[in-house]
Amino acid sequence: MASWPIFSNSVEARYFASLVPLVNCLRLVINGFSLVTDEGLVKSVTREGNPGELLRGPLYYVLMLILCAVVFWRESPTGVISVAMMCGGDGIADIIGRSFGSQKLPYNQRKSWAGSISMFAFGFLVSIGMLQYFSALGYFQLDWIGTIQKVALISLVATVVESLPITEVIDDNISVPLVSMLTASLTFGS
Ligand SMILES: C/C(=C\COP(=O)(O)O)CCC[C@H](C)CCC[C@H](C)CCCC(C)C
Ligand SMILES: Nc1ccn([C@@H]2O[C@H](COP(=O)(O)OP(=O)(O)O)[C@@H](O)[C@H]2O)c(=O)n1
């Protein structure tokens, strides 16, 4: 019988899994350029209801998901942590920061202590939770004392980078996962 890519041990599995963010990438591009108009997508994913917004944060988000799936898949803690920091950490920073972020950071008046502290804590917890899940499934074995220390460092580095006033230069849906990949690769060696 042909080895269907859905068998997750196959080489093709990572590419098959990447089809989901890829389809969403195409949705974002065709709606972002107004080739079609999906009002629900625009309203749910943009801030001002401008379709062009789809071509920035949301598009970078799904491109990073594809990158993590194809390059790191589930064989390395690096991809897992990078997704956790972007989806969990950066995501909660927005929510908490908007609601409770009255105390702004001294070097960036657009970001707050509440947002950054929540990014560090939630990014750390989601990363550890996902690593435990993938480890329980047998994809990799980790020394948990060392792992906790490494993930804390990765969360700190990603949180500091996210807090910097560089969003106009590089979107944090690019900077956060990339700096997480770099730090995780250096600390985990993979
Ligand atoms: C709203 C989104 C990004 C905006 O980020 P920001 O500019 O506010 O920082 C996310 C856009 C989601 C996209 C339309 C659909 C994503 C599909 C993806 C396969 C979902 C998997 C997510 C899971 C948590 C890994
Ligand atoms: N570290 C952070 C991150 C976001 N935030 C708040 O969340 C809002 C959106 O953050 P952002 O510009 O990074 O948006 P995303 O593109 O990350 O969703 C900011 O304008 C702040 O009000 C914060 O207070 N502290």
PDB file of C-alpha atoms and ligand atoms in Angstrom:
ATOM      1  CA  MET A   1       0.000   0.000   0.000  1.00  0.00           C
ATOM      2  CA  ALA A   2       1.267   3.448  -0.815  1.00  0.00           C
ATOM      3  CA  SER A   3       2.719   5.242   2.222  1.00  0.00           C
ATOM      4  CA  TRP A   4       0.207   8.060   2.541  1.00  0.00           C
ATOM      5  CA  PRO A   5       1.672  11.338   3.897  1.00  0.00           C
ATOM      6  CA  ILE A   6      -0.915  11.251   6.641  1.00  0.00           C
ATOM      7  CA  PHE A   7       1.206   8.592   8.390  1.00  0.00           C
ATOM      8  CA  SER A   8       2.971  11.042  10.648  1.00  0.00           C
ATOM      9  CA  ASN A   9       6.230   9.069  10.664  1.00  0.00           C
ATOM     10  CA  SER A  10       6.666   9.610   6.954  1.00  0.00           C
ATOM     11  CA  VAL A  11       9.070  12.198   5.586  1.00  0.00           C
ATOM     12  CA  GLU A  12       6.160  13.949   3.890  1.00  0.00           C
ATOM     13  CA  ALA A  13       4.125  14.339   7.080  1.00  0.00           C
ATOM     14  CA  ARG A  14       5.532  17.792   7.887  1.00  0.00           C
ATOM     15  CA  TYR A  15       4.588  19.025   4.427  1.00  0.00           C
ATOM     16  CA  PHE A  16       1.122  17.533   4.710  1.00  0.00           C
ATOM     17  CA  ALA A  17       0.668  19.236   8.090  1.00  0.00           C
ATOM     18  CA  SER A  18       1.867  22.535   6.606  1.00  0.00           C
ATOM     19  CA  LEU A  19      -1.029  22.506   4.164  1.00  0.00           C
ATOM     20  CA  VAL A  20      -3.310  23.966   6.869  1.00  0.00           C
ATOM     21  CA  PRO A  21      -1.309  27.178   7.442  1.00  0.00           C
ATOM     22  CA  LEU A  22      -0.538  27.239   3.696  1.00  0.00           C
ATOM     23  CA  VAL A  23      -4.227  27.311   2.790  1.00  0.00           C
ATOM     24  CA  ASN A  24      -4.708  30.109   5.311  1.00  0.00           C
ATOM     25  CA  CYS A  25      -1.708  31.901   3.838  1.00  0.00           C
ATOM     26  CA  LEU A  26      -3.409  31.834   0.445  1.00  0.00           C
ATOM     27  CA  ARG A  27      -6.673  33.039   1.984  1.00  0.00           C
ATOM     28  CA  LEU A  28      -4.856  35.962   3.593  1.00  0.00           C
ATOM     29  CA  VAL A  29      -3.080  36.891   0.359  1.00  0.00           C
ATOM     30  CA  ILE A  30      -6.129  36.796  -1.947  1.00  0.00           C
ATOM     31  CA  ASN A  31      -8.201  38.711   0.606  1.00  0.00           C
ATOM     32  CA  GLY A  32      -5.346  41.052   1.454  1.00  0.00           C
ATOM     33  CA  PHE A  33      -5.060  42.072  -2.194  1.00  0.00           C
ATOM     34  CA  SER A  34      -8.887  42.223  -2.387  1.00  0.00           C
ATOM     35  CA  LEU A  35      -8.942  39.635  -5.170  1.00  0.00           C
ATOM     36  CA  VAL A  36     -11.873  38.239  -3.204  1.00  0.00           C
ATOM     37  CA  THR A  37     -13.608  39.665  -0.118  1.00  0.00           C
ATOM     38  CA  ASP A  38     -14.288  37.468   2.880  1.00  0.00           C
ATOM     39  CA  GLU A  39     -15.867  39.973   5.263  1.00  0.00           C
ATOM     40  CA  GLY A  40     -15.782  37.483   8.133  1.00  0.00           C
ATOM     41  CA  LEU A  41     -12.061  36.945   7.758  1.00  0.00           C
ATOM     42  CA  VAL A  42     -11.312  40.672   7.484  1.00  0.00           C
ATOM     43  CA  LYS A  43     -13.455  41.533  10.515  1.00  0.00           C
ATOM     44  CA  SER A  44     -12.096  38.694  12.654  1.00  0.00           C
ATOM     45  CA  VAL A  45      -8.410  39.150  11.880  1.00  0.00           C
ATOM     46  CA  THR A  46      -7.871  42.883  11.293  1.00  0.00           C
ATOM     47  CA  ARG A  47      -8.018  45.839  13.688  1.00  0.00           C
ATOM     48  CA  GLU A  48      -9.323  48.584  11.405  1.00  0.00           C
ATOM     49  CA  GLY A  49     -11.174  46.348   8.927  1.00  0.00           C
ATOM     50  CA  ASN A  50      -8.632  47.124   6.189  1.00  0.00           C
ATOM     51  CA  PRO A  51      -7.962  44.036   4.032  1.00  0.00           C
ATOM     52  CA  GLY A  52      -4.357  45.175   3.571  1.00  0.00           C
ATOM     53  CA  GLU A  53      -3.749  44.427   7.255  1.00  0.00           C
ATOM     54  CA  LEU A  54      -4.047  40.746   6.393  1.00  0.00           C
ATOM     55  CA  LEU A  55      -0.722  40.999   4.542  1.00  0.00           C
ATOM     56  CA  ARG A  56       1.200  41.946   7.682  1.00  0.00           C
ATOM     57  CA  GLY A  57       0.822  40.368  11.149  1.00  0.00           C
ATOM     58  CA  PRO A  58      -1.580  37.583  10.161  1.00  0.00           C
ATOM     59  CA  LEU A  59       0.427  36.614   7.070  1.00  0.00           C
ATOM     60  CA  TYR A  60       3.714  36.612   8.993  1.00  0.00           C
ATOM     61  CA  TYR A  61       2.001  34.468  11.641  1.00  0.00           C
ATOM     62  CA  VAL A  62       1.062  31.679   9.243  1.00  0.00           C
ATOM     63  CA  LEU A  63       4.397  31.904   7.387  1.00  0.00           C
ATOM     64  CA  MET A  64       6.168  31.305  10.700  1.00  0.00           C
ATOM     65  CA  LEU A  65       3.905  28.322  11.374  1.00  0.00           C
ATOM     66  CA  ILE A  66       4.869  26.858   8.009  1.00  0.00           C
ATOM     67  CA  LEU A  67       8.556  27.542   8.687  1.00  0.00           C
ATOM     68  CA  CYS A  68       8.451  25.851  12.092  1.00  0.00           C
ATOM     69  CA  ALA A  69       6.550  22.817  10.768  1.00  0.00           C
ATOM     70  CA  VAL A  70       8.785  22.272   7.731  1.00  0.00           C
ATOM     71  CA  VAL A  71      12.174  23.074   9.264  1.00  0.00           C
ATOM     72  CA  PHE A  72      11.755  21.784  12.827  1.00  0.00           C
ATOM     73  CA  TRP A  73       8.601  19.614  12.676  1.00  0.00           C
ATOM     74  CA  ARG A  74       8.068  17.771  15.960  1.00  0.00           C
ATOM     75  CA  GLU A  75      11.571  16.377  16.228  1.00  0.00           C
ATOM     76  CA  SER A  76      13.085  19.430  17.887  1.00  0.00           C
ATOM     77  CA  PRO A  77      12.073  21.513  20.899  1.00  0.00           C
ATOM     78  CA  THR A  78      12.981  24.593  18.840  1.00  0.00           C
ATOM     79  CA  GLY A  79       9.909  24.589  16.618  1.00  0.00           C
ATOM     80  CA  VAL A  80       7.582  23.795  19.502  1.00  0.00           C
ATOM     81  CA  ILE A  81       8.942  26.641  21.637  1.00  0.00           C
ATOM     82  CA  SER A  82       8.927  29.147  18.758  1.00  0.00           C
ATOM     83  CA  VAL A  83       5.242  28.475  18.043  1.00  0.00           C
ATOM     84  CA  ALA A  84       4.436  28.637  21.758  1.00  0.00           C
ATOM     85  CA  MET A  85       6.161  32.010  22.162  1.00  0.00           C
ATOM     86  CA  MET A  86       4.441  33.505  19.096  1.00  0.00           C
ATOM     87  CA  CYS A  87       0.966  32.062  19.640  1.00  0.00           C
ATOM     88  CA  GLY A  88       0.935  31.858  23.443  1.00  0.00           C
ATOM     89  CA  GLY A  89       3.361  34.498  24.667  1.00  0.00           C
ATOM     90  CA  ASP A  90       2.899  37.296  22.122  1.00  0.00           C
ATOM     91  CA  GLY A  91      -0.805  36.553  21.930  1.00  0.00           C
ATOM     92  CA  ILE A  92      -1.418  36.980  25.676  1.00  0.00           C
ATOM     93  CA  ALA A  93       0.784  40.084  25.797  1.00  0.00           C
ATOM     94  CA  ASP A  94      -1.680  41.826  23.495  1.00  0.00           C
ATOM     95  CA  ILE A  95      -4.711  40.777  25.540  1.00  0.00           C
ATOM     96  CA  ILE A  96      -3.266  41.535  28.989  1.00  0.00           C
ATOM     97  CA  GLY A  97      -1.385  44.603  27.831  1.00  0.00           C
ATOM     98  CA  ARG A  98      -4.461  46.250  26.314  1.00  0.00           C
ATOM     99  CA  SER A  99      -6.536  45.578  29.396  1.00  0.00           C
ATOM    100  CA  PHE A 100      -4.082  46.119  32.242  1.00  0.00           C
ATOM    101  CA  GLY A 101      -1.123  47.871  30.635  1.00  0.00           C
ATOM    102  CA  SER A 102      -1.290  51.253  32.370  1.00  0.00           C
ATOM    103  CA  GLN A 103       2.328  51.086  33.553  1.00  0.00           C
ATOM    104  CA  LYS A 104       4.296  51.546  30.329  1.00  0.00           C
ATOM    105  CA  LEU A 105       7.855  50.391  29.761  1.00  0.00           C
ATOM    106  CA  PRO A 106      10.428  53.200  30.202  1.00  0.00           C
ATOM    107  CA  TYR A 107      11.916  52.613  26.741  1.00  0.00           C
ATOM    108  CA  ASN A 108       8.688  51.922  24.870  1.00  0.00           C
ATOM    109  CA  GLN A 109       5.503  53.820  25.680  1.00  0.00           C
ATOM    110  CA  ARG A 110       3.500  51.480  23.420  1.00  0.00           C
ATOM    111  CA  LYS A 111       4.281  48.438  25.542  1.00  0.00           C
ATOM    112  CA  SER A 112       3.634  47.787  29.245  1.00  0.00           C
ATOM    113  CA  TRP A 113       4.984  45.830  32.187  1.00  0.00           C
ATOM    114  CA  ALA A 114       1.730  43.870  32.394  1.00  0.00           C
ATOM    115  CA  GLY A 115       1.943  42.855  28.759  1.00  0.00           C
ATOM    116  CA  SER A 116       5.593  41.865  28.923  1.00  0.00           C
ATOM    117  CA  ILE A 117       5.365  40.027  32.238  1.00  0.00           C
ATOM    118  CA  SER A 118       2.351  38.086  30.941  1.00  0.00           C
ATOM    119  CA  MET A 119       4.219  37.266  27.734  1.00  0.00           C
ATOM    120  CA  PHE A 120       7.147  35.882  29.703  1.00  0.00           C
ATOM    121  CA  ALA A 121       4.963  33.838  32.081  1.00  0.00           C
ATOM    122  CA  PHE A 122       2.453  32.529  29.543  1.00  0.00           C
ATOM    123  CA  GLY A 123       5.053  31.904  26.868  1.00  0.00           C
ATOM    124  CA  PHE A 124       7.079  29.921  29.413  1.00  0.00           C
ATOM    125  CA  LEU A 125       4.066  27.885  30.589  1.00  0.00           C
ATOM    126  CA  VAL A 126       2.770  27.128  27.091  1.00  0.00           C
ATOM    127  CA  SER A 127       6.271  26.131  25.970  1.00  0.00           C
ATOM    128  CA  ILE A 128       6.763  23.767  28.912  1.00  0.00           C
ATOM    129  CA  GLY A 129       3.278  22.333  28.448  1.00  0.00           C
ATOM    130  CA  MET A 130       3.813  21.676  24.744  1.00  0.00           C
ATOM    131  CA  LEU A 131       7.284  20.205  25.369  1.00  0.00           C
ATOM    132  CA  GLN A 132       5.818  17.858  27.988  1.00  0.00           C
ATOM    133  CA  TYR A 133       3.085  16.827  25.554  1.00  0.00           C
ATOM    134  CA  PHE A 134       5.488  16.142  22.687  1.00  0.00           C
ATOM    135  CA  SER A 135       7.878  14.383  25.080  1.00  0.00           C
ATOM    136  CA  ALA A 136       5.048  12.188  26.405  1.00  0.00           C
ATOM    137  CA  LEU A 137       4.316  11.204  22.812  1.00  0.00           C
ATOM    138  CA  GLY A 138       7.938  10.105  22.519  1.00  0.00           C
ATOM    139  CA  TYR A 139       9.152  12.658  19.968  1.00  0.00           C
ATOM    140  CA  PHE A 140      12.084  13.720  22.152  1.00  0.00           C
ATOM    141  CA  GLN A 141      13.398  13.153  25.658  1.00  0.00           C
ATOM    142  CA  LEU A 142      14.439  16.146  27.765  1.00  0.00           C
ATOM    143  CA  ASP A 143      16.318  16.796  30.976  1.00  0.00           C
ATOM    144  CA  TRP A 144      13.577  18.798  32.666  1.00  0.00           C
ATOM    145  CA  ILE A 145      15.740  20.784  35.092  1.00  0.00           C
ATOM    146  CA  GLY A 146      17.891  22.001  32.234  1.00  0.00           C
ATOM    147  CA  THR A 147      14.861  22.425  29.987  1.00  0.00           C
ATOM    148  CA  ILE A 148      13.080  24.678  32.468  1.00  0.00           C
ATOM    149  CA  GLN A 149      16.179  26.872  32.700  1.00  0.00           C
ATOM    150  CA  LYS A 150      16.574  27.006  28.909  1.00  0.00           C
ATOM    151  CA  VAL A 151      12.887  27.794  28.288  1.00  0.00           C
ATOM    152  CA  ALA A 152      13.011  30.544  30.923  1.00  0.00           C
ATOM    153  CA  LEU A 153      15.969  32.097  29.069  1.00  0.00           C
ATOM    154  CA  ILE A 154      14.208  31.776  25.698  1.00  0.00           C
ATOM    155  CA  SER A 155      11.040  33.347  27.120  1.00  0.00           C
ATOM    156  CA  LEU A 156      13.053  36.215  28.601  1.00  0.00           C
ATOM    157  CA  VAL A 157      14.924  36.904  25.361  1.00  0.00           C
ATOM    158  CA  ALA A 158      11.720  36.752  23.282  1.00  0.00           C
ATOM    159  CA  THR A 159       9.904  39.012  25.759  1.00  0.00           C
ATOM    160  CA  VAL A 160      12.668  41.605  25.702  1.00  0.00           C
ATOM    161  CA  VAL A 161      12.785  41.597  21.890  1.00  0.00           C
ATOM    162  CA  GLU A 162       8.988  41.910  21.694  1.00  0.00           C
ATOM    163  CA  SER A 163       9.097  44.884  24.063  1.00  0.00           C
ATOM    164  CA  LEU A 164      11.538  46.850  21.896  1.00  0.00           C
ATOM    165  CA  PRO A 165      10.190  49.750  19.767  1.00  0.00           C
ATOM    166  CA  ILE A 166      11.071  47.946  16.534  1.00  0.00           C
ATOM    167  CA  THR A 167       7.606  46.880  15.361  1.00  0.00           C
ATOM    168  CA  GLU A 168       7.750  49.467  12.562  1.00  0.00           C
ATOM    169  CA  VAL A 169      10.973  47.827  11.330  1.00  0.00           C
ATOM    170  CA  ILE A 170      10.139  44.157  11.924  1.00  0.00           C
ATOM    171  CA  ASP A 171       6.771  42.792  12.961  1.00  0.00           C
ATOM    172  CA  ASP A 172       6.816  40.881  16.233  1.00  0.00           C
ATOM    173  CA  ASN A 173       5.203  37.922  14.470  1.00  0.00           C
ATOM    174  CA  ILE A 174       8.588  37.648  12.762  1.00  0.00           C
ATOM    175  CA  SER A 175      10.975  38.833  15.494  1.00  0.00           C
ATOM    176  CA  VAL A 176       9.492  36.764  18.339  1.00  0.00           C
ATOM    177  CA  PRO A 177       9.562  33.361  16.587  1.00  0.00           C
ATOM    178  CA  LEU A 178      12.915  34.043  14.915  1.00  0.00           C
ATOM    179  CA  VAL A 179      14.653  35.074  18.151  1.00  0.00           C
ATOM    180  CA  SER A 180      13.013  32.102  19.873  1.00  0.00           C
ATOM    181  CA  MET A 181      14.336  29.774  17.136  1.00  0.00           C
ATOM    182  CA  LEU A 182      17.833  31.240  17.457  1.00  0.00           C
ATOM    183  CA  THR A 183      17.930  31.069  21.260  1.00  0.00           C
ATOM    184  CA  ALA A 184      16.373  27.597  21.362  1.00  0.00           C
ATOM    185  CA  SER A 185      18.766  26.289  18.708  1.00  0.00           C
ATOM    186  CA  LEU A 186      21.738  27.606  20.681  1.00  0.00           C
ATOM    187  CA  THR A 187      20.523  26.293  24.044  1.00  0.00           C
ATOM    188  CA  PHE A 188      19.090  22.938  22.918  1.00  0.00           C
ATOM    189  CA  GLY A 189      21.650  22.383  20.174  1.00  0.00           C
ATOM    190  CA  SER A 190      19.001  21.527  17.586  1.00  0.00           C
TER     191      SER A 190
HETATM  192  C1  LIG B   1      -4.838  37.288  14.096  1.00  0.00           C
HETATM  193  C2  LIG B   1      -3.588  36.600  13.773  1.00  0.00           C
HETATM  194  C3  LIG B   1      -2.418  37.251  13.697  1.00  0.00           C
HETATM  195  C4  LIG B   1      -2.338  38.717  13.982  1.00  0.00           C
HETATM  196  O1  LIG B   1      -1.246  38.898  14.817  1.00  0.00           O
HETATM  197  P1  LIG B   1      -0.951  40.367  15.397  1.00  0.00           P
HETATM  198  O2  LIG B   1      -0.717  41.277  14.207  1.00  0.00           O
HETATM  199  O3  LIG B   1      -2.142  40.758  16.191  1.00  0.00           O
HETATM  200  O4  LIG B   1       0.282  40.134  16.202  1.00  0.00           O
HETATM  201  C5  LIG B   1      -3.632  35.127  13.460  1.00  0.00           C
HETATM  202  C6  LIG B   1      -4.159  34.901  12.027  1.00  0.00           C
HETATM  203  C7  LIG B   1      -4.683  33.489  11.937  1.00  0.00           C
HETATM  204  C8  LIG B   1      -4.905  33.051  10.497  1.00  0.00           C
HETATM  205  C9  LIG B   1      -5.982  33.857   9.850  1.00  0.00           C
HETATM  206  C10 LIG B   1      -5.297  31.585  10.478  1.00  0.00           C
HETATM  207  C11 LIG B   1      -4.229  30.739  11.197  1.00  0.00           C
HETATM  208  C12 LIG B   1      -4.414  29.261  10.866  1.00  0.00           C
HETATM  209  C13 LIG B   1      -3.421  28.415  11.686  1.00  0.00           C
HETATM  210  C14 LIG B   1      -3.164  27.097  11.000  1.00  0.00           C
HETATM  211  C15 LIG B   1      -3.964  28.240  13.100  1.00  0.00           C
HETATM  212  C16 LIG B   1      -3.042  27.435  13.984  1.00  0.00           C
HETATM  213  C17 LIG B   1      -2.750  28.229  15.253  1.00  0.00           C
HETATM  214  C18 LIG B   1      -2.201  27.329  16.363  1.00  0.00           C
HETATM  215  C19 LIG B   1      -2.293  28.061  17.695  1.00  0.00           C
HETATM  216  C20 LIG B   1      -0.790  26.901  16.057  1.00  0.00           C
HETATM  217  N1  LIG B   2       4.461  43.784  25.792  1.00  0.00           N
HETATM  218  C1  LIG B   2       3.267  44.299  25.404  1.00  0.00           C
HETATM  219  C2  LIG B   2       2.657  43.906  24.190  1.00  0.00           C
HETATM  220  C3  LIG B   2       1.430  44.477  23.839  1.00  0.00           C
HETATM  221  N2  LIG B   2       0.835  45.376  24.661  1.00  0.00           N
HETATM  222  C4  LIG B   2      -0.469  45.994  24.324  1.00  0.00           C
HETATM  223  O1  LIG B   2      -1.062  45.296  23.239  1.00  0.00           O
HETATM  224  C5  LIG B   2      -1.216  46.170  22.098  1.00  0.00           C
HETATM  225  C6  LIG B   2      -0.916  45.417  20.845  1.00  0.00           C
HETATM  226  O2  LIG B   2       0.426  44.973  20.922  1.00  0.00           O
HETATM  227  P1  LIG B   2       1.244  44.787  19.572  1.00  0.00           P
HETATM  228  O3  LIG B   2       1.334  46.076  18.874  1.00  0.00           O
HETATM  229  O4  LIG B   2       2.523  44.083  19.898  1.00  0.00           O
HETATM  230  O5  LIG B   2       0.229  43.861  18.760  1.00  0.00           O
HETATM  231  P2  LIG B   2       0.461  42.440  18.171  1.00  0.00           P
HETATM  232  O6  LIG B   2       0.770  42.691  16.736  1.00  0.00           O
HETATM  233  O7  LIG B   2       1.606  41.795  18.912  1.00  0.00           O
HETATM  234  O8  LIG B   2      -0.845  41.752  18.423  1.00  0.00           O
HETATM  235  C7  LIG B   2      -0.229  47.311  22.353  1.00  0.00           C
HETATM  236  O9  LIG B   2      -0.629  48.478  21.669  1.00  0.00           O
HETATM  237  C8  LIG B   2      -0.308  47.448  23.862  1.00  0.00           C
HETATM  238  O10 LIG B   2      -1.471  48.177  24.212  1.00  0.00           O
HETATM  239  C9  LIG B   2       1.441  45.757  25.870  1.00  0.00           C
HETATM  240  O11 LIG B   2       0.892  46.582  26.593  1.00  0.00           O
HETATM  241  N3  LIG B   2       2.649  45.217  26.223  1.00  0.00           N
END
